[in-house]
XYZ file of C-alpha atoms in Angstrom:
424
model
C 0.000 0.000 0.000
C 1.553 3.377 -1.024
C 2.521 5.849 1.668
C 0.035 8.631 2.303
C 0.863 11.762 0.346
C 2.223 14.554 2.545
C 2.730 18.241 1.929
C 6.294 19.458 1.303
C 7.228 22.509 3.361
C 10.374 24.546 2.785
C 11.111 27.814 4.545
C 12.381 30.587 2.281
C 14.688 32.744 4.399
C 14.542 36.147 2.744
C 17.008 38.179 4.802
C 15.205 38.658 8.142
C 11.667 38.214 6.840
C 9.408 38.746 3.888
C 7.999 42.046 5.068
C 10.291 45.003 4.310
C 10.063 46.283 7.889
C 10.865 42.917 9.502
C 14.352 44.186 10.367
C 12.714 46.461 12.942
C 11.536 43.490 15.041
C 12.701 43.706 18.671
C 14.102 40.152 18.685
C 16.703 40.965 16.009
C 19.966 42.845 16.138
C 21.054 45.164 13.275
C 23.483 42.684 11.715
C 21.333 39.547 12.001
C 21.234 39.070 8.238
C 25.029 38.563 8.137
C 25.284 36.630 11.402
C 25.770 32.859 10.987
C 24.150 32.307 14.387
C 20.951 33.890 13.072
C 20.723 31.376 10.227
C 21.513 28.557 12.615
C 18.678 29.632 14.924
C 16.180 29.840 12.055
C 17.289 26.443 10.727
C 16.927 24.785 14.117
C 13.393 26.166 14.493
C 12.564 24.765 11.052
C 14.030 21.381 11.947
C 12.072 21.338 15.215
C 8.963 21.669 13.030
C 10.171 18.826 10.737
C 10.145 21.142 7.725
C 11.714 19.759 4.567
C 14.332 22.366 3.749
C 15.751 25.827 4.279
C 15.697 27.806 1.030
C 18.089 30.684 0.293
C 17.555 33.096 -2.578
C 20.452 34.951 -4.148
C 21.279 37.674 -6.612
C 24.938 38.533 -7.255
C 24.361 42.281 -6.920
C 23.278 44.872 -4.351
C 19.602 45.319 -5.197
C 18.048 46.923 -2.121
C 18.862 50.208 -0.449
C 20.476 49.164 2.873
C 18.967 52.274 4.446
C 15.486 50.858 3.735
C 15.942 47.153 4.508
C 18.725 44.571 4.876
C 19.641 42.765 1.698
C 21.172 39.425 0.801
C 24.866 39.680 1.512
C 26.336 36.260 2.305
C 26.882 33.718 -0.472
C 24.237 30.954 -0.128
C 26.378 27.818 -0.135
C 28.571 29.339 2.588
C 25.509 29.915 4.797
C 24.158 26.453 3.993
C 27.479 24.927 5.053
C 27.031 26.526 8.469
C 23.412 25.356 8.628
C 24.428 21.816 7.635
C 26.788 21.581 10.593
C 24.058 22.730 13.015
C 21.271 20.418 11.779
C 20.762 16.713 11.083
C 17.730 16.403 8.819
C 16.852 19.783 7.304
C 17.314 20.070 3.552
C 19.518 22.829 2.115
C 18.366 24.643 -1.039
C 20.683 27.273 -2.482
C 20.150 29.605 -5.438
C 22.816 30.155 -8.077
C 22.555 31.836 -11.465
C 23.210 30.051 -14.743
C 23.969 33.438 -16.327
C 26.819 34.355 -13.990
C 28.413 31.056 -12.970
C 30.584 28.356 -14.501
C 28.995 24.874 -14.678
C 32.062 22.925 -13.516
C 32.628 25.185 -10.514
C 28.938 25.135 -9.561
C 28.693 21.355 -9.943
C 31.784 20.951 -7.759
C 30.564 23.384 -5.085
C 27.024 22.005 -4.735
C 28.005 18.328 -4.855
C 30.700 18.976 -2.237
C 28.051 20.504 0.035
C 25.765 17.567 -0.693
C 28.487 15.116 0.347
C 29.372 16.836 3.617
C 25.687 17.306 4.544
C 24.811 13.656 3.982
C 22.655 14.159 0.899
C 20.479 17.123 1.848
C 21.178 19.642 -0.931
C 19.244 21.090 -3.882
C 20.260 23.738 -6.402
C 17.668 26.404 -7.250
C 18.241 27.264 -10.912
C 17.718 30.912 -11.904
C 18.771 32.967 -14.929
C 19.044 36.449 -13.274
C 17.173 39.372 -14.812
C 18.389 42.271 -12.647
C 20.075 44.722 -15.012
C 22.652 45.995 -12.520
C 24.155 42.531 -12.114
C 25.743 42.561 -15.582
C 28.235 45.263 -14.658
C 29.547 43.171 -11.758
C 30.718 40.615 -14.322
C 32.182 42.971 -16.903
C 29.141 42.930 -19.175
C 27.318 45.930 -20.541
C 23.853 44.392 -20.220
C 21.893 41.302 -19.244
C 21.428 38.860 -22.150
C 17.910 38.688 -23.583
C 15.470 36.170 -22.131
C 15.788 33.632 -24.947
C 19.570 33.625 -24.702
C 19.467 33.301 -20.912
C 17.214 30.260 -21.093
C 19.203 28.588 -23.889
C 22.290 29.002 -21.713
C 20.368 27.777 -18.644
C 19.196 24.619 -20.423
C 22.721 23.803 -21.564
C 24.121 24.736 -18.146
C 21.764 22.301 -16.386
C 22.657 19.539 -18.858
C 26.373 20.047 -18.210
C 26.001 20.170 -14.424
C 23.832 17.040 -14.424
C 26.343 15.203 -16.607
C 29.178 16.245 -14.298
C 27.244 15.038 -11.250
C 26.612 11.721 -12.977
C 30.334 11.472 -13.763
C 30.998 11.499 -10.031
C 29.188 8.150 -9.866
C 30.162 6.554 -13.171
C 33.694 8.066 -13.417
C 33.030 8.378 -17.144
C 34.430 11.648 -18.551
C 32.003 14.306 -19.753
C 32.535 15.393 -23.367
C 30.391 18.424 -24.081
C 30.744 20.969 -26.873
C 27.749 23.270 -27.070
C 26.688 26.823 -27.842
C 27.902 28.198 -24.523
C 30.166 25.606 -22.911
C 33.018 23.263 -23.770
C 33.594 20.860 -20.906
C 35.720 17.720 -20.963
C 36.451 15.971 -17.684
C 35.236 14.285 -14.521
C 34.293 15.843 -11.189
C 36.824 14.918 -8.493
C 34.029 14.837 -5.878
C 32.464 11.463 -4.957
C 28.682 10.933 -5.179
C 26.631 11.893 -2.137
C 24.252 9.595 -0.229
C 21.468 10.835 -2.535
C 23.653 10.587 -5.638
C 23.738 14.307 -6.340
C 21.734 17.452 -5.471
C 18.139 17.905 -6.561
C 17.181 20.594 -9.065
C 14.689 23.315 -8.164
C 13.533 25.849 -10.750
C 12.060 29.233 -9.943
C 11.093 30.796 -13.279
C 7.426 31.184 -14.243
C 7.879 32.253 -17.875
C 7.013 29.796 -20.678
C 10.723 29.080 -21.040
C 11.020 28.546 -17.304
C 8.113 26.108 -17.238
C 9.656 24.159 -20.112
C 12.975 23.931 -18.293
C 11.180 22.898 -15.111
C 9.127 20.161 -16.735
C 12.180 18.819 -18.511
C 14.696 18.836 -15.657
C 13.454 20.002 -12.245
C 12.599 17.951 -9.179
C 10.638 20.914 -7.777
C 9.270 24.242 -9.004
C 9.050 27.425 -6.933
C 5.874 28.978 -8.392
C 4.144 32.287 -7.745
C 0.447 31.776 -8.449
C -1.991 33.945 -6.491
C -5.343 32.195 -7.014
C -6.435 28.598 -6.687
C -7.521 28.318 -10.328
C -4.231 29.768 -11.564
C -2.354 27.428 -9.256
C -4.177 24.414 -10.642
C -3.510 25.505 -14.230
C 0.202 26.031 -13.568
C 0.328 22.655 -11.821
C -1.176 20.922 -14.861
C 1.020 22.811 -17.332
C 4.314 21.820 -15.734
C 3.212 18.228 -15.182
C 2.182 18.037 -18.866
C 5.625 19.261 -19.958
C 7.228 16.626 -17.746
C 5.012 13.925 -19.254
C 5.860 15.070 -22.788
C 9.551 14.872 -21.886
C 9.117 11.235 -20.911
C 9.193 11.868 -17.176
C 6.808 10.808 -14.434
C 4.763 13.981 -13.756
C 4.728 13.131 -10.052
C 8.518 13.510 -10.016
C 8.115 17.289 -10.386
C 6.851 18.924 -7.206
C 4.995 22.249 -7.530
C 5.701 24.493 -4.526
C 4.056 27.954 -4.573
C 5.443 30.707 -2.399
C 3.105 31.586 0.479
C 3.635 34.572 2.764
C 2.224 34.010 6.249
C 1.299 36.409 9.040
C 0.158 34.304 11.988
C -1.881 35.458 14.971
C -3.795 33.606 17.661
C -6.893 35.081 16.011
C -7.518 36.703 12.659
C -7.791 40.089 14.382
C -4.409 39.581 16.038
C -2.834 38.614 12.720
C -4.270 41.688 11.010
C -2.942 43.884 13.816
C 0.514 42.320 13.359
C 0.401 42.945 9.623
C -0.739 46.542 10.059
C 2.087 47.101 12.531
C 4.594 45.897 9.916
C 2.995 48.180 7.328
C 3.191 51.221 9.582
C 6.956 50.751 9.932
C 7.746 50.236 6.241
C 9.321 52.924 4.082
C 6.726 54.999 2.252
C 5.859 53.585 -1.136
C 8.250 50.643 -0.886
C 5.744 47.866 -1.648
C 4.042 49.888 -4.392
C 7.382 50.540 -6.050
C 8.302 46.853 -5.974
C 4.924 45.694 -7.320
C 4.981 48.414 -9.966
C 8.399 47.263 -11.124
C 7.095 43.720 -11.320
C 4.252 44.873 -13.569
C 6.175 47.466 -15.529
C 3.609 50.074 -14.398
C 4.162 53.208 -12.322
C 1.639 52.633 -9.527
C 2.469 55.951 -7.826
C 0.586 57.795 -10.560
C -2.617 55.798 -10.017
C -5.492 56.275 -7.582
C -4.809 53.750 -4.776
C -8.562 53.304 -4.228
C -9.311 52.290 -7.816
C -8.280 49.268 -9.883
C -5.355 49.463 -12.269
C -6.808 50.480 -15.677
C -7.439 47.392 -17.755
C -5.657 48.826 -20.790
C -2.428 49.014 -18.776
C -2.739 45.435 -17.623
C -3.589 44.090 -21.084
C -0.941 46.093 -22.928
C 1.645 43.914 -24.726
C 4.739 43.257 -22.661
C 7.762 45.188 -23.859
C 10.234 42.628 -25.318
C 12.940 44.304 -23.230
C 10.936 43.960 -19.993
C 13.635 42.914 -17.500
C 11.478 41.384 -14.767
C 10.007 37.959 -14.102
C 7.243 37.092 -16.576
C 5.910 34.516 -14.125
C 5.420 37.090 -11.368
C 3.922 39.579 -13.818
C 1.497 37.049 -15.281
C 0.282 36.004 -11.823
C -0.348 39.565 -10.648
C -1.993 40.653 -13.919
C -4.359 37.666 -13.799
C -5.345 38.450 -10.212
C -5.830 42.150 -10.990
C -8.029 41.462 -14.030
C -10.148 38.775 -12.378
C -10.686 40.493 -9.040
C -10.706 44.177 -10.026
C -9.017 44.927 -6.718
C -8.015 48.498 -6.052
C -4.291 49.220 -6.085
C -4.280 49.133 -2.270
C -6.162 45.827 -2.170
C -3.862 44.339 -4.802
C -0.840 45.287 -2.711
C -2.421 43.508 0.235
C -3.285 40.363 -1.709
C 0.032 40.134 -3.557
C 2.105 41.204 -0.586
C 3.778 43.852 -2.701
C 6.068 41.183 -4.149
C 3.939 38.850 -6.242
C 3.457 35.978 -3.795
C 0.191 35.072 -2.134
C -0.238 36.612 1.313
C -2.316 34.927 4.038
C -3.008 36.900 7.202
C -4.937 34.914 9.774
C -5.258 32.473 12.613
C -3.390 29.141 12.618
C -6.631 27.412 11.585
C -7.122 29.729 8.599
C -3.551 29.262 7.427
C -3.670 25.478 7.844
C -6.935 25.386 5.895
C -5.295 27.324 3.044
C -2.455 24.799 2.850
C -4.916 21.922 2.849
C -7.179 23.483 0.211
C -4.406 24.038 -2.346
C -2.798 20.675 -1.603
C -5.975 18.628 -2.010
C -7.255 20.662 -4.982
C -4.258 19.818 -7.163
C -2.698 23.280 -7.069
C 0.387 22.404 -5.002
C 2.493 19.504 -3.793
C 3.723 21.745 -0.999
C 4.814 25.301 -0.334
C 7.791 27.543 0.055
C 6.852 29.159 3.329
C 7.725 32.860 3.571
C 7.114 34.146 7.114
C 6.606 37.874 7.564
C 9.518 38.124 10.008
C 12.143 35.858 11.534
C 12.468 34.228 13.929
C 9.032 34.948 15.414
C 6.981 34.315 12.256
C 8.567 30.899 11.794
C 8.258 30.029 15.495
C 4.538 30.856 15.403
C 4.100 28.687 12.311
C 5.978 25.735 13.782
C 4.224 25.945 17.163
C 0.677 26.632 15.998
C 0.198 25.721 12.309
C 2.329 22.574 12.001
C 0.321 20.710 14.697
C -2.870 21.433 12.746
C -1.355 20.118 9.496
C -0.356 16.957 11.348
C -3.858 16.620 12.750
C -5.229 16.894 9.209
C -2.959 13.985 8.264
C -1.045 15.858 5.556
C 2.292 16.506 7.291
C 4.863 14.323 9.009
C 5.291 13.893 12.745
C 8.985 13.069 12.438
C 11.695 12.694 9.829
C 11.694 9.205 8.323
C 14.078 9.657 5.364
C 17.785 10.368 5.450
C 18.116 12.391 2.228
C 16.223 15.254 0.655
C 15.690 13.237 -2.525
C 13.892 10.479 -0.612
C 11.772 13.070 1.186
C 10.575 14.659 -2.050
C 8.195 11.892 -3.088
C 8.742 10.721 -6.621
C 12.411 11.734 -6.677
C 14.116 8.335 -6.396
C 17.787 7.814 -5.668
C 19.856 7.742 -8.873
C 21.001 4.284 -9.961
C 24.763 3.895 -9.761
C 26.453 3.131 -13.054
């Protein structure tokens, strides 16, 4: 009899919290976001809640104004190495760009971390669209989207071949459009063979790459219907590529603000909002849409002609985020202010409520075929994660959709449908 299907829960550690004013929380010190002890504390809370993995985003550039909020500063695999030494079971998902890395070096770095952690690592594949990043690598501009994804597809193929060479010891011989690699990784295989692949792009090219190669997809759908459609689309691509659709796990981002009651959660959210820099969320959401929201009436919906206008081919942002927000705006006709509340200002679904309300949301999407799990994005660390672990996790266990203890030794085994690679 097959094991009962359980929800996958990763915690996405965005600096000190998803909300831009989270750094003002009284239980943090000013340099928490560059303190290894901070990441260790967050990881140990997550492991106490038997969460699947700790997820670190990355962008090899300074993107936020440090005077407004802390920004990502420490290189992800370095932080994950510290977390690995302080935990036993928690998975370790690190982001690295295919546009600004070398495949041999990345394959070496991530497999090394996978070996020393006992098989708990995944690589989150991104292509990087932030224009300012190019100058850090001696380039005048970011490559166009098609070029980035052609490079990403080849990059993933090379990295996967190199990881397989660690097991087979057969040399890789690759001559492609972007890379010429001939050799074998010196690193041995890990207990799970090699790291899993996670993909975070929501564009058509990103979905194709995900269905073809990824073990999990970090999606950004805002409504249940859109989530179900995205779920089907990626699984269909996987099936067409000759893969088992169940081997690709769809994990939407979900921002949580937890209170003992809905009223308490709303009060917590409003407190965060009152401390945020003026216009910060509107500026971020406007950039995601390619629309200047500051010029619009906050109490009226975004004009439909702006939302339906063709996307500029040079639009630098995430098409997946933009598509999700545009769909929500058109279907709901929310005012600008309401849209900011529903999309969290960043394009991920925001749930403000009691533990019961949040647990019900997880269950609804999971059972409706819109998600295999979630990338949890608490409003602020460590308190937002502690509240989730202490009050929401027990409810998910009571519903029978989340584990009571860790049973598997590797992240690959834990992600159902991602079997251990067969040694050659």
